[in-house]
Every structure is written in C-alpha cells, then in structure tokens.
PDB file of C-alpha atoms in Angstrom:
ATOM      1  CA  MET A  28    -149.645 -20.219 132.211  1.00  0.00           C
ATOM      2  CA  ASP A  29    -146.168 -20.754 133.919  1.00  0.00           C
ATOM      3  CA  PHE A  30    -144.776 -24.308 134.240  1.00  0.00           C
ATOM      4  CA  PRO A  31    -144.854 -26.205 136.078  1.00  0.00           C
ATOM      5  CA  PHE A  32    -148.610 -25.690 136.255  1.00  0.00           C
ATOM      6  CA  VAL A  33    -150.925 -27.286 138.989  1.00  0.00           C
ATOM      7  CA  ARG A  34    -154.552 -26.980 139.391  1.00  0.00           C
ATOM      8  CA  ARG A  35    -157.347 -28.891 140.872  1.00  0.00           C
ATOM      9  CA  VAL A  36    -160.548 -28.805 138.882  1.00  0.00           C
ATOM     10  CA  PHE A  37    -164.091 -29.772 139.936  1.00  0.00           C
ATOM     11  CA  SER A  38    -165.795 -29.372 136.569  1.00  0.00           C
ATOM     12  CA  GLU A  39    -165.463 -29.822 132.724  1.00  0.00           C
ATOM     13  CA  GLU A  40    -165.681 -26.149 132.552  1.00  0.00           C
ATOM     14  CA  GLU A  41    -162.734 -25.864 134.552  1.00  0.00           C
ATOM     15  CA  THR A  42    -160.972 -28.136 132.527  1.00  0.00           C
ATOM     16  CA  THR A  43    -162.089 -26.825 128.978  1.00  0.00           C
ATOM     17  CA  ARG A  44    -160.729 -23.419 130.554  1.00  0.00           C
ATOM     18  CA  ILE A  45    -157.320 -24.636 131.397  1.00  0.00           C
ATOM     19  CA  ALA A  46    -157.042 -26.750 127.766  1.00  0.00           C
ATOM     20  CA  GLU A  47    -157.983 -23.344 126.113  1.00  0.00           C
ATOM     21  CA  LEU A  48    -155.346 -21.410 128.085  1.00  0.00           C
ATOM     22  CA  PHE A  49    -152.863 -23.896 127.445  1.00  0.00           C
ATOM     23  CA  THR A  50    -153.417 -23.934 123.744  1.00  0.00           C
ATOM     24  CA  THR A  51    -152.164 -20.075 123.589  1.00  0.00           C
ATOM     25  CA  ARG A  52    -148.801 -21.210 124.551  1.00  0.00           C
ATOM     26  CA  LEU A  53    -148.643 -24.133 121.538  1.00  0.00           C
ATOM     27  CA  VAL A  54    -146.824 -23.832 118.437  1.00  0.00           C
ATOM     28  CA  ARG A  55    -146.704 -25.845 115.582  1.00  0.00           C
ATOM     29  CA  GLY A  56    -143.956 -28.948 115.976  1.00  0.00           C
ATOM     30  CA  ASP A  57    -145.064 -29.400 119.837  1.00  0.00           C
ATOM     31  CA  VAL A  58    -145.564 -32.695 121.045  1.00  0.00           C
ATOM     32  CA  ILE A  59    -148.003 -32.940 124.202  1.00  0.00           C
ATOM     33  CA  VAL A  60    -148.123 -36.027 126.364  1.00  0.00           C
ATOM     34  CA  LEU A  61    -151.190 -36.724 128.463  1.00  0.00           C
ATOM     35  CA  ASN A  62    -151.008 -39.642 131.144  1.00  0.00           C
ATOM     36  CA  GLY A  63    -153.991 -40.733 133.652  1.00  0.00           C
ATOM     37  CA  ASN A  64    -156.133 -43.185 134.343  1.00  0.00           C
ATOM     38  CA  LEU A  65    -158.632 -44.634 132.005  1.00  0.00           C
ATOM     39  CA  GLY A  66    -161.473 -41.887 132.607  1.00  0.00           C
ATOM     40  CA  ALA A  67    -159.528 -39.403 134.224  1.00  0.00           C
ATOM     41  CA  GLY A  68    -160.284 -36.942 131.121  1.00  0.00           C
ATOM     42  CA  LYS A  69    -157.187 -37.407 128.399  1.00  0.00           C
ATOM     43  CA  THR A  70    -159.317 -37.199 125.438  1.00  0.00           C
ATOM     44  CA  PHE A  71    -161.797 -34.747 126.705  1.00  0.00           C
ATOM     45  CA  PHE A  72    -158.698 -32.073 127.284  1.00  0.00           C
ATOM     46  CA  VAL A  73    -157.552 -32.977 123.910  1.00  0.00           C
ATOM     47  CA  ARG A  74    -160.588 -31.948 122.360  1.00  0.00           C
ATOM     48  CA  SER A  75    -160.882 -29.062 124.507  1.00  0.00           C
ATOM     49  CA  ALA A  76    -157.637 -27.835 123.343  1.00  0.00           C
ATOM     50  CA  ALA A  77    -158.759 -28.676 119.916  1.00  0.00           C
ATOM     51  CA  LYS A  78    -162.036 -26.830 119.884  1.00  0.00           C
ATOM     52  CA  ALA A  79    -159.931 -23.741 120.935  1.00  0.00           C
ATOM     53  CA  MET A  80    -158.032 -24.105 117.875  1.00  0.00           C
ATOM     54  CA  LYS A  81    -161.218 -24.261 115.779  1.00  0.00           C
ATOM     55  CA  ILE A  82    -160.977 -28.090 115.421  1.00  0.00           C
ATOM     56  CA  SER A  83    -164.246 -30.000 115.990  1.00  0.00           C
ATOM     57  CA  GLY A  84    -165.365 -33.804 115.848  1.00  0.00           C
ATOM     58  CA  VAL A  85    -162.192 -35.204 117.961  1.00  0.00           C
ATOM     59  CA  ASN A  86    -162.643 -38.663 119.504  1.00  0.00           C
ATOM     60  CA  SER A  87    -160.661 -41.166 120.845  1.00  0.00           C
ATOM     61  CA  PRO A  88    -158.093 -42.909 118.601  1.00  0.00           C
ATOM     62  CA  THR A  89    -158.104 -45.579 120.694  1.00  0.00           C
ATOM     63  CA  PHE A  90    -158.798 -48.286 117.917  1.00  0.00           C
ATOM     64  CA  ALA A  91    -157.398 -46.441 115.214  1.00  0.00           C
ATOM     65  CA  ILE A  92    -153.828 -45.432 117.121  1.00  0.00           C
ATOM     66  CA  VAL A  93    -153.978 -42.034 115.414  1.00  0.00           C
ATOM     67  CA  ASN A  94    -156.587 -39.602 114.069  1.00  0.00           C
ATOM     68  CA  GLU A  95    -155.625 -36.330 111.919  1.00  0.00           C
ATOM     69  CA  TYR A  96    -157.341 -33.112 111.974  1.00  0.00           C
ATOM     70  CA  ASP A  97    -156.924 -30.069 110.112  1.00  0.00           C
ATOM     71  CA  ASN A  98    -158.265 -27.008 109.941  1.00  0.00           C
ATOM     72  CA  ASP A  99    -156.119 -23.574 110.585  1.00  0.00           C
ATOM     73  CA  GLU A 100    -153.992 -26.033 112.698  1.00  0.00           C
ATOM     74  CA  LYS A 101    -153.039 -29.637 111.770  1.00  0.00           C
ATOM     75  CA  ILE A 102    -153.122 -31.796 114.816  1.00  0.00           C
ATOM     76  CA  TYR A 103    -152.317 -35.557 115.360  1.00  0.00           C
ATOM     77  CA  HIS A 104    -153.642 -37.349 118.266  1.00  0.00           C
ATOM     78  CA  PHE A 105    -152.282 -40.688 119.189  1.00  0.00           C
ATOM     79  CA  ASP A 106    -153.454 -43.325 121.783  1.00  0.00           C
ATOM     80  CA  PHE A 107    -151.183 -45.863 122.912  1.00  0.00           C
ATOM     81  CA  TYR A 108    -153.296 -47.760 125.174  1.00  0.00           C
ATOM     82  CA  ARG A 109    -153.461 -50.825 122.527  1.00  0.00           C
ATOM     83  CA  ILE A 110    -150.029 -50.353 121.302  1.00  0.00           C
ATOM     84  CA  GLU A 111    -148.130 -53.792 122.423  1.00  0.00           C
ATOM     85  CA  ASP A 112    -144.572 -52.563 121.433  1.00  0.00           C
ATOM     86  CA  ALA A 113    -142.660 -49.672 119.783  1.00  0.00           C
ATOM     87  CA  VAL A 114    -142.266 -51.488 116.726  1.00  0.00           C
ATOM     88  CA  GLU A 115    -145.674 -51.695 116.052  1.00  0.00           C
ATOM     89  CA  LEU A 116    -145.879 -47.366 116.535  1.00  0.00           C
ATOM     90  CA  PHE A 117    -142.744 -47.164 113.853  1.00  0.00           C
ATOM     91  CA  ASP A 118    -144.891 -49.430 111.297  1.00  0.00           C
ATOM     92  CA  LEU A 119    -147.368 -46.886 111.569  1.00  0.00           C
ATOM     93  CA  GLY A 120    -145.034 -43.962 110.559  1.00  0.00           C
ATOM     94  CA  TYR A 121    -144.870 -42.398 114.030  1.00  0.00           C
ATOM     95  CA  ASN A 122    -141.541 -40.725 113.013  1.00  0.00           C
ATOM     96  CA  ASP A 123    -143.241 -39.056 110.277  1.00  0.00           C
ATOM     97  CA  TYR A 124    -145.644 -37.601 112.334  1.00  0.00           C
ATOM     98  CA  LEU A 125    -143.292 -36.680 114.859  1.00  0.00           C
ATOM     99  CA  ASN A 126    -141.200 -34.743 112.210  1.00  0.00           C
ATOM    100  CA  ASP A 127    -144.281 -32.719 110.761  1.00  0.00           C
ATOM    101  CA  THR A 128    -143.362 -29.055 112.063  1.00  0.00           C
ATOM    102  CA  GLU A 129    -146.673 -27.880 110.882  1.00  0.00           C
ATOM    103  CA  ALA A 130    -148.402 -29.920 113.181  1.00  0.00           C
ATOM    104  CA  ILE A 131    -149.076 -30.274 117.174  1.00  0.00           C
ATOM    105  CA  THR A 132    -149.114 -33.835 118.288  1.00  0.00           C
ATOM    106  CA  PHE A 133    -150.977 -35.139 121.311  1.00  0.00           C
ATOM    107  CA  ILE A 134    -150.020 -38.508 122.760  1.00  0.00           C
ATOM    108  CA  GLU A 135    -152.510 -39.770 125.455  1.00  0.00           C
ATOM    109  CA  TRP A 136    -151.083 -42.962 127.489  1.00  0.00           C
ATOM    110  CA  GLY A 137    -147.412 -41.967 126.779  1.00  0.00           C
ATOM    111  CA  GLU A 138    -146.400 -43.321 129.643  1.00  0.00           C
ATOM    112  CA  ARG A 139    -146.774 -46.865 128.269  1.00  0.00           C
ATOM    113  CA  LEU A 140    -144.100 -46.232 125.784  1.00  0.00           C
ATOM    114  CA  PRO A 141    -141.929 -43.672 127.370  1.00  0.00           C
ATOM    115  CA  GLY A 142    -138.761 -44.467 125.383  1.00  0.00           C
ATOM    116  CA  VAL A 143    -140.334 -43.608 122.192  1.00  0.00           C
ATOM    117  CA  LEU A 144    -141.348 -39.856 123.344  1.00  0.00           C
ATOM    118  CA  PRO A 145    -139.338 -37.059 122.413  1.00  0.00           C
ATOM    119  CA  ALA A 146    -137.299 -35.095 125.434  1.00  0.00           C
ATOM    120  CA  LYS A 147    -139.095 -32.064 124.286  1.00  0.00           C
ATOM    121  CA  ARG A 148    -142.564 -31.967 125.177  1.00  0.00           C
ATOM    122  CA  TYR A 149    -145.150 -30.978 127.246  1.00  0.00           C
ATOM    123  CA  GLU A 150    -146.316 -33.618 129.843  1.00  0.00           C
ATOM    124  CA  ILE A 151    -149.863 -33.466 131.437  1.00  0.00           C
ATOM    125  CA  ASN A 152    -150.789 -35.721 133.890  1.00  0.00           C
ATOM    126  CA  ILE A 153    -154.486 -35.911 135.283  1.00  0.00           C
ATOM    127  CA  LYS A 154    -155.073 -37.413 137.984  1.00  0.00           C
ATOM    128  CA  VAL A 155    -158.942 -38.256 139.560  1.00  0.00           C
ATOM    129  CA  ASN A 156    -159.500 -37.706 143.332  1.00  0.00           C
ATOM    130  CA  GLU A 157    -161.631 -39.258 145.883  1.00  0.00           C
ATOM    131  CA  ASP A 158    -164.137 -36.645 145.231  1.00  0.00           C
ATOM    132  CA  LEU A 159    -163.845 -36.869 141.523  1.00  0.00           C
ATOM    133  CA  SER A 160    -162.014 -33.620 141.129  1.00  0.00           C
ATOM    134  CA  ARG A 161    -159.057 -33.863 138.908  1.00  0.00           C
ATOM    135  CA  GLU A 162    -155.542 -32.624 139.527  1.00  0.00           C
ATOM    136  CA  ILE A 163    -153.945 -31.243 136.184  1.00  0.00           C
ATOM    137  CA  LYS A 164    -150.369 -31.048 136.088  1.00  0.00           C
ATOM    138  CA  ILE A 165    -148.768 -29.517 133.372  1.00  0.00           C
ATOM    139  CA  GLU A 166    -144.725 -29.488 132.896  1.00  0.00           C
ATOM    140  CA  LYS A 167    -142.673 -28.447 129.992  1.00  0.00           C
ATOM    141  CA  ARG A 168    -139.641 -30.499 129.028  1.00  0.00           C
ATOM    142  CA  THR A 169    -136.937 -29.710 127.327  1.00  0.00           C
TER     143      THR A 169
END
C-alpha cells in the first residue's frame, strides 16, 4: 500500500480488505485519525483493522470517549464526537495515551479537534457517495 491511497469500495468486504492491508503498515506508537460523516464506516474500519490484529469486540467509544483493547497488540480507540473542548480530552489523560509507544491509537472524528492531533499520523477520510459506495483515502502525515 502506497500513500496517498485512494479507493472506491462497494461492500464491507472490500473495506475489510483495505483495513487488513493497512494494518500491515502499522507499528506500535502509530496514530490513525478517521474522518467522515455519521455512518460513513469509521468504526467499521477500526473494527476490521483490530480484527486483523486479533482483537475482537471493538465498539464505538462515543459515550466512553476512549476504549482500550489488548491482545498481542494494544489499541486505544478514541471518539471525539462528543468532546466539547480540548480541556475535557486532556482531563482524560489524552497525552498519556498518545505517549504510549506500545499502543496503536485510532481517533474517530479527529477533524473536530485538529489542534490536539499529532503531526505524525495517518489520516483516513471516508466519504459516502450518492450510490452509497465509499471513497477511502489514506494519507501518511509526517
């Protein structure tokens, strides 16, 4: 997978294959930011990536703000949708999560608080097309 990566998908299976391929590029300490409208498939993408890393039971952390998963890999899964401001996020220990070099961190709705995102990250944008297909764009930012 080369970056930027752009692909139009027409099924969950295609999205799953992209997520699986994407995980082969990840290393501990990576941060992945997912953006897209409600229902675009952000959580589905994270769930598919986690499954490829042998982690199951991934759910949206909308109300919890962050979920932690641990198996062979450790994953932190944030959802910024309900965060009102950065202070709330930092009160949860956000910096501690980002500084954990043993974990991979996924952040949904990252566009809501761009000022707290690390410069070095993967950015995944999922756009729903009129025919309900998705365009998945993955960029590596340094």
